[in-house]
Coordinates of C-alpha atoms in Angstrom, one line a residue:
Chain A
M1271 CA 44.1 -12.4 -19.6
I1272 CA 40.7 -11.7 -18.0
S1273 CA 42.0 -8.1 -17.2
A1274 CA 42.9 -7.8 -20.9
I1275 CA 39.7 -8.8 -22.0
A1276 CA 38.0 -6.6 -19.7
A1277 CA 40.1 -3.7 -20.6
T1278 CA 39.4 -3.9 -24.3
L1279 CA 35.6 -4.4 -23.5
D1280 CA 35.4 -1.4 -21.4
P1281 CA 37.9 1.5 -21.7
L1282 CA 36.6 3.0 -18.4
F1283 CA 38.1 -0.1 -16.7
D1284 CA 41.3 1.5 -16.0
H1285 CA 42.1 0.5 -12.3
G1286 CA 42.5 -2.6 -13.7
V1287 CA 40.8 -6.0 -13.1
G1288 CA 41.7 -9.1 -11.5
L1289 CA 39.8 -12.4 -11.0
A1290 CA 38.3 -11.2 -7.7
V1291 CA 36.9 -8.1 -9.1
F1292 CA 35.6 -10.3 -12.2
L1293 CA 34.1 -12.8 -9.9
I1294 CA 32.3 -10.0 -7.8
V1295 CA 30.7 -8.7 -11.4
L1296 CA 29.8 -12.2 -12.3
I1297 CA 28.2 -12.9 -8.8
R1298 CA 26.3 -9.6 -8.8
V1299 CA 25.1 -9.7 -12.2
A1300 CA 23.9 -13.6 -11.7
V1301 CA 22.1 -12.5 -8.3
A1302 CA 20.4 -9.6 -9.9
F1303 CA 19.5 -11.8 -13.0
A1304 CA 18.1 -14.4 -10.8
A1305 CA 16.0 -11.7 -8.5
L1306 CA 14.8 -9.9 -11.6
M1307 CA 13.4 -13.2 -13.0
V1308 CA 11.9 -14.4 -10.0
A1309 CA 10.5 -10.7 -9.4
V1310 CA 9.0 -10.9 -12.7
M1311 CA 7.5 -14.5 -12.1
L1312 CA 6.0 -12.9 -8.9
M1313 CA 4.8 -10.0 -10.7
I1314 CA 2.9 -12.2 -13.2
W1315 CA 1.3 -14.0 -10.3
F1316 CA 0.6 -10.9 -8.3
E1317 CA -1.3 -9.0 -11.2
R1318 CA -3.4 -12.0 -12.0
K1319 CA -4.3 -12.5 -8.5
L1320 CA -5.0 -8.9 -7.9
I1321 CA -7.0 -8.6 -10.9
S1322 CA -9.0 -11.4 -10.3
D1323 CA -9.6 -10.3 -6.8
M1324 CA -10.8 -6.8 -8.4
Q1325 CA -12.8 -8.4 -10.5
N1326 CA -14.5 -10.9 -7.9
R1327 CA -12.8 -14.1 -9.1
I1328 CA -10.2 -16.4 -7.3
G1329 CA -7.4 -16.5 -10.1
P1330 CA -5.0 -18.7 -10.2
N1331 CA -5.0 -21.0 -7.4
R1332 CA -3.7 -24.6 -8.6
A1333 CA -0.2 -24.7 -9.2
G1334 CA 1.4 -24.3 -5.7
P1335 CA 0.3 -22.2 -2.8
F1336 CA -2.1 -19.5 -3.4
G1337 CA -1.3 -20.7 -7.1
L1338 CA 2.4 -19.0 -6.7
L1339 CA 3.9 -21.5 -9.3
Q1340 CA 1.4 -20.6 -11.7
S1341 CA 3.8 -18.5 -13.9
L1342 CA 6.4 -21.2 -13.6
A1343 CA 3.8 -23.7 -14.7
D1344 CA 2.9 -21.5 -17.8
G1345 CA 6.6 -20.7 -18.8
I1346 CA 7.0 -24.4 -18.8
K1347 CA 4.0 -25.3 -20.8
L1348 CA 5.2 -23.0 -23.2
F1349 CA 8.2 -24.8 -23.8
F1350 CA 6.5 -27.8 -25.0
K1351 CA 4.2 -25.5 -27.4
E1352 CA 4.9 -25.9 -31.0
D1353 CA 6.8 -22.8 -32.5
L1354 CA 4.7 -21.5 -35.3
M1355 CA 6.0 -18.8 -38.3
P1356 CA 3.3 -17.4 -40.6
T1357 CA 3.9 -17.8 -44.3
G1358 CA 4.3 -14.1 -44.7
A1359 CA 7.0 -13.8 -42.5
D1360 CA 10.5 -12.0 -42.7
R1361 CA 12.0 -15.2 -41.3
R1362 CA 15.3 -13.4 -40.1
V1363 CA 13.5 -10.4 -38.4
F1364 CA 10.9 -12.4 -37.0
L1365 CA 13.4 -14.2 -34.9
L1366 CA 15.7 -11.2 -34.4
A1367 CA 12.7 -9.4 -32.7
P1368 CA 12.2 -11.2 -29.3
Y1369 CA 15.6 -10.6 -28.7
L1370 CA 15.3 -6.8 -29.4
S1371 CA 12.5 -6.9 -26.9
I1372 CA 14.0 -8.8 -23.8
L1373 CA 17.6 -7.7 -23.9
P1374 CA 16.7 -3.9 -23.2
A1375 CA 14.1 -5.4 -20.7
F1376 CA 17.3 -7.3 -19.1
L1377 CA 19.7 -4.6 -19.3
A1378 CA 17.3 -1.3 -18.2
F1379 CA 17.4 -3.1 -14.8
A1380 CA 21.3 -2.9 -14.5
I1381 CA 21.3 0.9 -13.5
V1382 CA 19.0 0.7 -10.7
P1383 CA 20.4 1.4 -7.0
I1384 CA 18.8 -1.7 -4.9
G1385 CA 20.3 -0.6 -1.8
G1386 CA 23.3 1.2 0.0
L1387 CA 27.1 0.2 0.3
I1388 CA 27.8 -3.2 1.3
T1389 CA 31.2 -4.9 1.8
I1390 CA 32.2 -8.3 1.0
A1391 CA 36.0 -9.5 1.3
G1392 CA 37.2 -6.1 1.4
H1393 CA 35.6 -5.0 -1.5
R1394 CA 33.0 -2.3 -1.1
F1395 CA 30.4 -1.9 -3.5
E1396 CA 27.1 -0.7 -4.1
L1397 CA 24.1 -2.9 -4.3
Q1398 CA 23.6 -1.8 -8.0
V1399 CA 24.4 -4.2 -11.1
A1400 CA 26.3 -0.9 -12.6
D1401 CA 26.6 2.4 -12.3
P1402 CA 27.7 3.7 -15.4
P1403 CA 28.3 7.9 -15.7
M1404 CA 25.9 8.3 -18.0
G1405 CA 23.3 6.3 -16.0
I1406 CA 19.6 7.8 -16.9
L1407 CA 20.5 8.1 -20.5
F1408 CA 21.1 4.4 -20.6
L1409 CA 17.6 3.9 -19.7
L1410 CA 16.3 6.1 -22.5
A1411 CA 18.4 4.1 -25.0
M1412 CA 16.9 0.9 -24.0
S1413 CA 13.6 1.9 -23.8
A1414 CA 14.4 3.5 -27.2
I1415 CA 15.5 0.0 -28.6
S1416 CA 12.6 -2.0 -27.1
V1417 CA 10.6 0.0 -29.6
Y1418 CA 12.3 -1.8 -32.4
G1419 CA 11.7 -5.2 -30.8
V1420 CA 7.7 -4.1 -30.8
M1421 CA 7.7 -2.5 -34.4
L1422 CA 10.0 -5.4 -36.1
A1423 CA 7.6 -7.9 -34.4
G1424 CA 4.8 -6.9 -35.8
W1425 CA 6.0 -5.6 -39.2
S1426 CA 8.1 -9.2 -40.0
S1427 CA 4.6 -11.3 -38.9
G1428 CA 3.2 -10.8 -42.6
S1429 CA -0.2 -10.3 -40.9
K1430 CA -2.4 -7.4 -40.7
Y1431 CA -3.3 -7.4 -36.8
P1432 CA 0.4 -7.3 -35.6
L1433 CA 1.2 -4.5 -38.3
L1434 CA -1.6 -2.6 -37.0
G1435 CA -0.4 -3.1 -33.7
S1436 CA 3.1 -2.3 -34.3
V1437 CA 2.4 1.0 -36.1
R1438 CA 0.3 2.1 -33.6
A1439 CA 3.0 1.1 -31.0
S1440 CA 5.8 2.6 -32.8
A1441 CA 3.8 6.2 -33.0
Q1442 CA 3.0 5.7 -29.6
M1443 CA 5.9 4.8 -27.6
V1444 CA 7.8 7.6 -29.7
S1445 CA 5.2 10.2 -28.9
Y1446 CA 5.8 9.4 -25.0
E1447 CA 9.2 9.4 -25.0
A1448 CA 9.5 13.2 -25.3
P1449 CA 7.4 14.0 -22.1
L1450 CA 9.6 11.0 -20.6
G1451 CA 13.0 12.6 -21.3
I1452 CA 11.6 15.8 -20.7
T1453 CA 10.7 15.1 -16.8
I1454 CA 14.1 13.3 -16.2
V1455 CA 15.6 16.4 -17.6
T1456 CA 13.8 18.1 -14.8
V1457 CA 15.4 15.6 -12.1
I1458 CA 18.8 16.0 -13.6
L1459 CA 18.5 19.8 -12.8
L1460 CA 18.6 19.5 -9.4
T1461 CA 21.2 16.6 -9.2
G1462 CA 23.6 18.0 -11.7
S1463 CA 24.6 13.8 -12.6
L1464 CA 23.1 11.5 -14.8
S1465 CA 24.2 8.8 -12.7
T1466 CA 21.6 7.1 -11.0
R1467 CA 23.6 6.3 -7.5
A1468 CA 23.9 10.5 -7.6
I1469 CA 20.4 11.3 -8.5
V1470 CA 19.4 8.7 -5.2
D1471 CA 22.1 10.2 -3.2
A1472 CA 20.9 14.1 -3.7
Q1473 CA 17.6 12.8 -2.2
A1474 CA 19.3 10.6 0.6
A1475 CA 18.5 13.1 3.7
H1476 CA 15.0 13.4 4.4
F1477 CA 11.7 12.6 2.6
W1478 CA 11.0 16.2 2.0
D1479 CA 14.2 15.9 -0.2
W1480 CA 12.5 13.4 -2.3
N1481 CA 12.3 14.7 -6.0
L1482 CA 8.6 14.0 -5.7
I1483 CA 8.4 16.8 -3.3
R1484 CA 11.2 19.0 -4.2
L1485 CA 10.1 19.4 -7.8
G1486 CA 6.4 19.5 -7.3
I1487 CA 4.3 16.6 -7.8
V1488 CA 3.9 17.4 -11.3
P1489 CA 6.8 15.8 -12.9
F1490 CA 6.1 12.9 -11.1
L1491 CA 2.8 12.5 -12.6
I1492 CA 3.8 12.9 -15.8
F1493 CA 6.7 10.8 -15.5
M1494 CA 4.4 8.0 -14.4
I1495 CA 1.9 8.6 -17.0
A1496 CA 4.1 8.5 -20.0
V1497 CA 6.1 5.3 -18.7
T1498 CA 2.8 3.7 -18.4
A1499 CA 2.4 4.6 -22.4
E1500 CA 5.8 3.9 -22.8
M1501 CA 5.3 -0.1 -21.5
N1502 CA 2.0 -0.1 -23.1
R1503 CA 0.2 -1.3 -20.1
P1504 CA -3.4 -0.4 -19.7
P1505 CA -4.8 2.2 -20.0
F1506 CA -2.6 2.7 -22.9
D1507 CA -2.4 -0.8 -24.0
L1508 CA -3.5 0.1 -27.6
V1509 CA -0.5 -1.8 -28.7
E1510 CA -2.2 -5.1 -27.7
A1511 CA -5.7 -3.9 -27.5
D1512 CA -7.0 -7.9 -27.5
S1513 CA -10.6 -6.6 -28.5
E1514 CA -9.6 -4.9 -31.5
L1515 CA -6.1 -6.0 -32.7
V1516 CA -6.4 -9.7 -31.1
G1517 CA -3.0 -9.3 -29.3
G1518 CA -1.3 -6.9 -31.3
F1519 CA 2.1 -7.0 -32.4
N1520 CA 2.6 -10.6 -30.8
T1521 CA -0.5 -11.9 -32.5
E1522 CA 1.7 -14.2 -34.7
Y1523 CA 4.2 -15.4 -32.0
S1524 CA 3.8 -18.8 -30.4
S1525 CA 5.6 -20.9 -27.9
L1526 CA 8.4 -19.4 -26.1
R1527 CA 8.8 -16.6 -28.5
F1528 CA 5.6 -15.4 -27.1
A1529 CA 6.7 -16.0 -23.8
L1530 CA 9.7 -13.8 -23.9
F1531 CA 7.4 -11.0 -25.2
Y1532 CA 5.4 -11.5 -22.2
L1533 CA 8.4 -11.7 -19.8
A1534 CA 9.9 -8.6 -21.4
E1535 CA 6.6 -6.6 -20.8
F1536 CA 6.5 -7.8 -17.3
M1537 CA 10.2 -7.5 -16.5
N1538 CA 9.7 -3.5 -17.9
T1539 CA 6.8 -2.8 -15.5
V1540 CA 8.9 -3.9 -12.7
T1541 CA 12.0 -2.0 -13.7
M1542 CA 10.1 1.0 -14.9
S1543 CA 8.3 1.0 -11.1
A1544 CA 11.8 0.6 -9.7
I1545 CA 13.0 3.6 -12.1
I1546 CA 10.1 5.8 -10.6
V1547 CA 11.1 4.9 -7.2
T1548 CA 14.9 6.1 -8.5
L1549 CA 14.1 9.4 -9.7
F1550 CA 11.1 10.7 -7.4
L1551 CA 11.1 8.6 -4.3
G1552 CA 14.7 8.4 -3.1
G1553 CA 15.4 4.9 -4.4
P1554 CA 16.4 2.9 -1.2
D1555 CA 16.3 5.9 1.0
G1556 CA 14.3 5.5 4.3
P1557 CA 14.7 5.2 8.1
G1558 CA 17.2 2.4 9.1
F1559 CA 17.7 0.7 12.3
P1560 CA 21.1 0.1 13.9
F1561 CA 21.1 -3.7 13.6
L1562 CA 21.3 -5.1 10.1
R1563 CA 22.4 -1.9 8.5
W1564 CA 22.5 -3.3 4.6
L1565 CA 19.0 -4.7 5.0
W1566 CA 16.8 -1.7 5.2
P1567 CA 17.5 0.2 2.2
I1568 CA 16.9 -2.8 0.3
L1569 CA 13.2 -3.6 2.2
W1570 CA 12.6 0.2 1.3
F1571 CA 13.5 -0.1 -2.1
L1572 CA 11.1 -3.4 -2.2
G1573 CA 8.3 -1.6 -0.3
K1574 CA 8.3 1.1 -2.5
T1575 CA 8.7 -0.5 -5.8
F1576 CA 5.8 -2.8 -4.8
V1577 CA 3.4 0.1 -4.1
F1578 CA 3.9 1.5 -7.6
L1579 CA 3.4 -2.4 -9.0
F1580 CA 0.0 -2.3 -6.9
I1581 CA -0.8 1.0 -8.7
Y1582 CA -0.1 -0.5 -12.1
V1583 CA -2.5 -3.5 -11.7
W1584 CA -5.1 -1.0 -10.1
L1585 CA -5.0 1.3 -13.1
R1586 CA -5.1 -1.8 -15.6
A1587 CA -8.6 -3.0 -13.3
A1588 CA -9.9 0.4 -12.7
L1589 CA -9.6 2.1 -16.1
P1590 CA -10.7 1.5 -19.6
R1591 CA -8.6 1.7 -22.8
L1592 CA -8.1 4.9 -24.4
R1593 CA -8.9 5.8 -27.9
Y1594 CA -6.0 6.4 -30.2
D1595 CA -6.8 9.8 -30.7
Q1596 CA -7.1 10.7 -27.0
L1597 CA -4.0 8.9 -26.5
M1598 CA -2.1 11.3 -28.8
N1599 CA -4.3 14.1 -27.6
L1600 CA -2.8 13.5 -24.0
G1601 CA 0.4 12.9 -25.0
W1602 CA 1.1 15.7 -27.4
K1603 CA -1.4 18.8 -26.2
W1604 CA -1.1 18.1 -22.7
L1605 CA 2.2 15.8 -21.3
I1606 CA 4.8 17.7 -23.5
P1607 CA 3.8 21.1 -23.3
I1608 CA 3.4 20.8 -19.1
A1609 CA 6.5 18.8 -19.0
L1610 CA 8.4 21.5 -21.0
G1611 CA 6.9 24.1 -19.2
W1612 CA 7.8 22.9 -16.0
M1613 CA 10.9 22.1 -16.4
L1614 CA 11.7 25.7 -17.5
F1615 CA 9.7 26.8 -14.5
V1616 CA 12.1 24.7 -12.2
A1617 CA 15.4 25.9 -14.0
G1618 CA 14.4 29.6 -13.4
L1619 CA 13.4 28.6 -9.7
R1620 CA 17.1 27.2 -9.3
I1621 CA 18.5 30.9 -10.7
N1622 CA 16.5 32.9 -8.1
E1623 CA 12.6 33.5 -7.7
A1624 CA 12.0 36.3 -10.0
W1625 CA 13.1 34.1 -12.6
G1626 CA 11.3 31.2 -11.8
L1627 CA 8.0 33.2 -11.1
G1628 CA 8.6 35.3 -14.6
I1629 CA 9.1 32.2 -16.6
L1630 CA 5.9 30.6 -14.9
G1631 CA 3.8 34.1 -15.6
V1632 CA 4.9 34.0 -19.4
L1633 CA 4.1 30.5 -19.8
V1634 CA 0.6 31.0 -18.1
V1635 CA -0.1 34.6 -19.6
L1636 CA 1.4 33.9 -23.0
V1637 CA 1.9 30.3 -23.9
G1638 CA -0.9 28.5 -22.3
P1639 CA -3.4 30.7 -24.2
A1640 CA -1.5 30.3 -27.5
L1641 CA -1.6 26.7 -27.5
Y1642 CA -5.2 26.8 -26.3
R1643 CA -5.9 28.5 -29.8
A1644 CA -3.3 26.6 -31.9
V1645 CA -5.1 23.3 -30.7
A1646 CA -8.8 24.8 -31.9
L1647 CA -7.2 26.3 -34.6
G1648 CA -5.8 22.7 -35.4
K1649 CA -9.3 21.2 -34.8
R1650 CA -10.5 23.0 -37.4
A1651 CA -8.0 22.5 -39.8
G1652 CA -7.9 19.0 -39.5
H1653 CA -11.4 18.3 -40.3
L1654 CA -11.6 20.7 -43.0
G1655 CA -9.7 18.5 -45.1
E1656 CA -11.7 15.4 -44.9
P1657 CA -13.2 14.9 -48.4
R1658 CA -16.1 12.6 -46.6
A1659 CA -17.3 16.0 -44.8
A1660 CA -19.3 16.7 -48.3
V1661 CA -21.4 13.8 -48.4
V1662 CA -24.6 15.8 -47.3
A1663 CA -23.9 18.6 -49.6
S1664 CA -24.1 16.8 -52.8
P1665 CA -27.6 17.8 -54.3
G1666 CA -29.1 14.4 -55.2
L1667 CA -28.7 13.0 -51.5
A1668 CA -29.7 16.1 -50.1
K1669 CA -32.8 16.2 -52.0
R1670 CA -33.5 12.6 -51.1
S1671 CA -32.6 12.9 -47.5
G1672 CA -34.6 16.2 -47.0
L1673 CA -32.0 18.1 -46.2
P1674 CA -31.5 21.7 -47.7
A1675 CA -29.5 21.3 -50.9
G1676 CA -25.4 22.5 -49.7
G1677 CA -25.8 20.7 -46.6
V1678 CA -26.7 21.7 -43.0
P1679 CA -26.1 25.5 -42.5
A1680 CA -22.6 26.3 -41.6
G1681 CA -22.8 27.2 -37.6
A1682 CA -25.8 25.3 -37.1
V1683 CA -23.9 21.9 -36.9
P1684 CA -22.7 21.5 -33.5
A1685 CA -19.3 20.0 -34.2
G1686 CA -18.8 16.3 -33.1
G1687 CA -15.5 16.7 -31.3
V1688 CA -15.3 20.3 -30.9
P1689 CA -16.8 21.9 -27.7
A1690 CA -19.4 24.5 -29.2
G1691 CA -17.5 27.5 -27.8
A1692 CA -13.7 26.3 -28.5
G1693 CA -12.6 28.9 -31.0
G1694 CA -15.4 27.3 -33.4
S1695 CA -16.8 30.5 -34.9
G1696 CA -16.1 29.4 -38.3
P1697 CA -17.5 27.5 -40.9
V1698 CA -16.8 24.2 -39.3
H1699 CA -18.5 21.8 -41.7
A1700 CA -18.9 24.3 -44.7
P1701 CA -17.4 21.7 -47.5
K1702 CA -15.2 22.8 -50.0
P1703 CA -17.3 24.0 -53.3
G1704 CA -15.2 21.8 -55.6
S1705 CA -15.8 18.6 -53.7
G1706 CA -19.3 18.8 -53.4
G1707 CA -20.2 16.1 -56.3
E1708 CA -17.7 13.8 -55.5
E1709 CA -19.6 10.9 -54.0
A1710 CA -23.1 11.8 -55.8
P1711 CA -24.2 9.3 -58.2
Chain B
M810 CA 32.2 1.1 -10.0
D811 CA 31.9 3.5 -12.8
N812 CA 32.3 0.8 -15.5
Y813 CA 30.2 -0.8 -18.3
L814 CA 31.6 -4.4 -17.7
P815 CA 28.7 -5.7 -15.4
I816 CA 26.4 -4.0 -18.2
F817 CA 28.1 -6.1 -21.0
V818 CA 28.0 -9.4 -18.6
L819 CA 24.3 -8.9 -18.3
L820 CA 23.9 -8.5 -21.8
V821 CA 25.6 -12.0 -22.5
L822 CA 23.5 -13.7 -19.8
G823 CA 20.3 -12.4 -21.2
F824 CA 21.5 -13.3 -24.7
L825 CA 22.3 -16.7 -23.7
F826 CA 19.2 -16.9 -21.3
A827 CA 17.1 -16.2 -24.7
A828 CA 19.0 -18.1 -27.0
L829 CA 19.2 -21.3 -24.6
S830 CA 15.3 -21.3 -24.3
F831 CA 14.8 -21.0 -28.0
T832 CA 17.2 -23.8 -28.4
A833 CA 15.4 -26.0 -25.6
S834 CA 12.0 -25.0 -27.1
A835 CA 13.4 -26.2 -30.4
I836 CA 14.0 -29.6 -29.1
L837 CA 11.2 -30.1 -26.4
A838 CA 8.3 -29.0 -28.7
P839 CA 6.5 -30.9 -31.3
R840 CA 6.9 -29.7 -35.1
R841 CA 4.0 -30.8 -37.0
P842 CA 3.7 -28.1 -39.4
S843 CA 0.6 -27.7 -41.7
V844 CA -0.8 -25.0 -44.3
A845 CA -3.6 -23.3 -42.1
K846 CA -1.1 -23.2 -38.9
A847 CA 1.1 -21.1 -41.0
A848 CA -1.4 -19.1 -42.4
P849 CA -1.8 -15.6 -40.9
Y850 CA -4.2 -15.0 -38.1
E851 CA -7.7 -14.1 -39.6
C852 CA -9.8 -14.7 -36.9
G853 CA -10.4 -18.4 -38.5
I854 CA -11.3 -17.5 -41.9
V855 CA -9.2 -17.5 -44.7
P856 CA -7.0 -14.8 -45.0
R857 CA -8.5 -12.4 -48.0
N858 CA -6.4 -9.3 -47.9
E859 CA -2.8 -8.6 -47.8
P860 CA -1.7 -6.4 -44.9
P861 CA -1.8 -3.2 -45.9
E862 CA 1.4 -1.4 -47.3
R863 CA 0.6 2.1 -47.0
F864 CA -0.6 3.8 -43.8
P865 CA -2.3 7.1 -42.8
V866 CA 0.4 9.8 -43.3
R867 CA -0.3 11.2 -39.6
F868 CA 2.1 8.1 -38.4
Y869 CA 4.6 9.6 -40.6
L870 CA 4.0 13.0 -39.2
V871 CA 4.4 12.1 -35.9
A872 CA 7.7 10.2 -36.5
M873 CA 8.9 13.7 -38.1
I874 CA 7.6 16.0 -35.2
F875 CA 9.3 13.5 -32.8
I876 CA 12.5 14.5 -34.3
V877 CA 12.0 18.3 -33.3
F878 CA 11.4 17.4 -29.5
D879 CA 14.1 14.6 -29.7
I880 CA 16.7 17.1 -30.8
E881 CA 15.3 19.1 -28.2
I882 CA 15.9 16.7 -25.4
V883 CA 19.2 15.9 -26.7
F884 CA 20.3 19.4 -26.0
L885 CA 18.5 19.7 -22.9
Y886 CA 20.7 17.0 -21.3
P887 CA 24.1 18.3 -21.1
W888 CA 22.8 21.9 -20.2
A889 CA 21.2 20.2 -17.5
V890 CA 23.9 18.4 -16.2
E891 CA 26.0 21.5 -16.3
F892 CA 23.2 24.0 -15.2
R893 CA 24.9 25.2 -12.0
A894 CA 28.0 26.2 -13.4
L895 CA 26.0 27.7 -16.8
G896 CA 23.8 29.7 -14.5
T897 CA 21.8 32.6 -15.8
F898 CA 23.5 32.5 -19.3
G899 CA 22.6 29.0 -19.8
L900 CA 18.7 29.4 -18.7
V901 CA 18.5 32.3 -21.2
E902 CA 20.0 30.3 -24.0
I903 CA 17.9 27.4 -23.1
L904 CA 14.6 29.9 -23.1
V905 CA 15.4 31.1 -26.5
F906 CA 15.6 27.6 -27.8
A907 CA 12.8 26.5 -26.2
A908 CA 10.9 29.4 -27.5
A909 CA 11.8 28.3 -31.0
V910 CA 10.6 25.0 -30.4
V911 CA 7.6 26.1 -28.9
I912 CA 6.6 28.5 -31.8
A913 CA 7.1 25.5 -34.4
F914 CA 5.1 23.4 -32.1
L915 CA 2.0 25.9 -32.0
Y916 CA 2.3 26.2 -35.5
L917 CA 2.0 22.7 -36.1
L918 CA -0.6 22.4 -33.7
S919 CA -2.6 25.1 -35.3
N920 CA -2.3 23.4 -38.8
G921 CA -3.8 20.4 -37.4
A922 CA -0.8 18.3 -37.8
L923 CA -1.6 16.5 -34.5
E924 CA -5.3 16.1 -35.4
W925 CA -6.1 12.6 -34.5
G926 CA -9.8 13.2 -34.2
P927 CA -12.2 10.1 -35.5
A928 CA -12.8 10.9 -38.8
R929 CA -16.2 13.1 -39.2
R930 CA -17.9 10.9 -41.8
S931 CA -20.6 14.0 -42.8
A932 CA -22.7 16.3 -41.4
H933 CA -25.7 13.5 -40.6
W934 CA -24.3 13.6 -37.3
S935 CA -26.4 16.9 -36.8
S936 CA -29.6 17.2 -35.1
A937 CA -31.0 17.1 -38.5
R938 CA -30.3 13.5 -38.9
T939 CA -32.7 11.2 -39.6
T940 CA -33.3 7.5 -40.6
A941 CA -33.7 8.4 -44.0
S942 CA -30.5 10.4 -44.1
T943 CA -28.9 7.5 -42.6
V944 CA -30.2 4.7 -44.8
L945 CA -29.0 6.7 -47.9
H946 CA -25.7 7.3 -46.5
I947 CA -24.9 3.7 -45.9
S948 CA -26.2 2.0 -48.8
P949 CA -25.4 3.3 -52.6
A950 CA -27.9 4.9 -54.4
P951 CA -30.3 2.9 -56.8
S952 CA -28.3 4.1 -59.9
D953 CA -25.2 3.3 -58.7
P954 CA -23.2 1.1 -60.6
R955 CA -22.0 -1.0 -58.1
L956 CA -25.6 -1.7 -56.6
S957 CA -26.8 -3.1 -59.8
Q958 CA -24.0 -5.2 -60.5
A959 CA -24.8 -6.4 -57.0
S960 CA -28.1 -7.0 -56.7
G961 CA -28.0 -8.7 -60.3
G962 CA -26.0 -11.1 -59.4
E963 CA -25.1 -12.6 -62.8
A964 CA -21.5 -12.7 -64.0
P965 CA -18.9 -11.5 -61.5
E966 CA -16.2 -10.3 -62.9
H967 CA -13.6 -12.5 -61.4
E968 CA -13.4 -14.3 -58.0
T969 CA -11.5 -12.7 -55.4
P970 CA -8.5 -14.8 -54.4
A971 CA -10.0 -15.9 -51.0
E972 CA -12.9 -17.3 -52.6
E973 CA -10.9 -19.6 -54.8
L974 CA -8.9 -20.4 -51.7
A975 CA -12.1 -21.4 -49.9
E976 CA -13.3 -23.8 -52.4
G977 CA -10.2 -25.5 -52.5
S978 CA -9.4 -24.9 -56.3
S979 CA -6.2 -27.0 -57.4
E980 CA -4.0 -23.7 -58.6
A981 CA -3.7 -23.0 -54.8
P982 CA -3.3 -25.9 -52.7
A983 CA -0.6 -24.3 -50.5
R984 CA -3.6 -22.6 -49.0
A985 CA -6.2 -25.3 -47.6
H986 CA -9.2 -24.3 -45.6
P987 CA -8.6 -24.3 -42.1
H988 CA -11.1 -26.8 -41.2
E989 CA -10.2 -29.4 -43.8
A990 CA -6.4 -28.8 -42.9
A991 CA -6.9 -29.7 -39.2

């Protein structure tokens, strides 16, 4: 009966499923689930402890040894807190949003290869929850769904800070999904398969086969930055931005609903660190020893993931938050073109060197300057339309402020955001003739 | 194990985890609702304005431009998987495709579609900026009708909803002042 259910749920389950297989699946999932929860709790503790070290504080040190049980204590406390819903909230969506946030966080972890092959009771299987053929696309799907969690949480709260946070969030996460997707394509060019297991296997032989080195370090860096923005972690935490938006999209959430958002955030941090390791650092690959063969890959995987967890906390301690325009400029004007260009360069090199160098040449000689020129033009176009630029030009104001009527002569004004030389030969500030009197009394 | 059963089991498990947590919280947590608690967060003051319904058009623009790239990525994936089989032919096709996207992207960039810079308020931020110009800029001119109204102080046309609320008028009992309610 189980096999019939499984077959209807899962058309790819063509080899039939017995009770044993189903039990193994269940145990694997349960173990992975428990491991993920423990990892997230430790991560929360680790982040708080490490960041307090970096800020010269002690950090949590009451619950358990070294404060290890602090996250557990916080979680239990939140169970006993009143669950509030603001009057303006859209009830159903408000209740739905935490699910949309936490479920993708759980599911994305399923495709991460944790260790090598092991054999239990005659069943050989990979140490990974699932290895679907679409593999890494599943990650993209989950990260796309989690945008909805954040967006709907903010929108349904009926309150302004969450709304602002969620609008920012959707634009930010959508913007960084493009470089994220393109760098993953670069990895797939080498592997020829979407399956995470195949991606890891392709890097298995030596550490110079890791995609980090084979692809050049650029896709790795872009992926790292894009993932940080995708997770809304500092320095890209504009979604929460405590100092301007209170708590961002989850301001109105309290009690366990807030806890689940928090949990999802840290779970994403753990999962994405693991994904970086999978895509670029060979996953569980590393030298082993003849005894306890199954253990070494797991330790390697955990070690590499831990490095990235440390880096994320470090980034949070070291970097100030970006401004929104800086965030968007970084995503659209730097990461997307570089990711796309590098992807084409790698594809060219895979054919032969002439193609690769040719593509690189065209990119550097033609596309780069064109991009630079387009950005410079865009800066001008983006600001000419600002009606407020015309305030000084109104004759009355100008007279009172002692400025020459008609505003400051064009060209004498150093353009605020535009470097003086950046294609700014034209009249950057020249107000439109018709709009001069708008603000005049 | 090339199948989706574990993912489905994980989905069920995750859902159960969230649902049971909410249930437990509903049983364990106190329930003492009050008007002030249910009011939207506004740093402790009575909410004054409704959350905005309109947004800067740039957010929509970003969403629209994203679609261009999303489509591109959608087409890149199958090509990347079959890259070895397609060889030079596939590369040329993708180069043509990428060129089309990049040209569109350059057009958008040069139109300022992705400009997020802080709105340049005025040319006051020039070297010619003085205290006089700044003061004039932020305060309305003496002949401004808004100014005469504010300084006159008599007969405001109507109270804002927030003022009504703050006074705890009987028409709006649903939204008492937080201090009173607490």
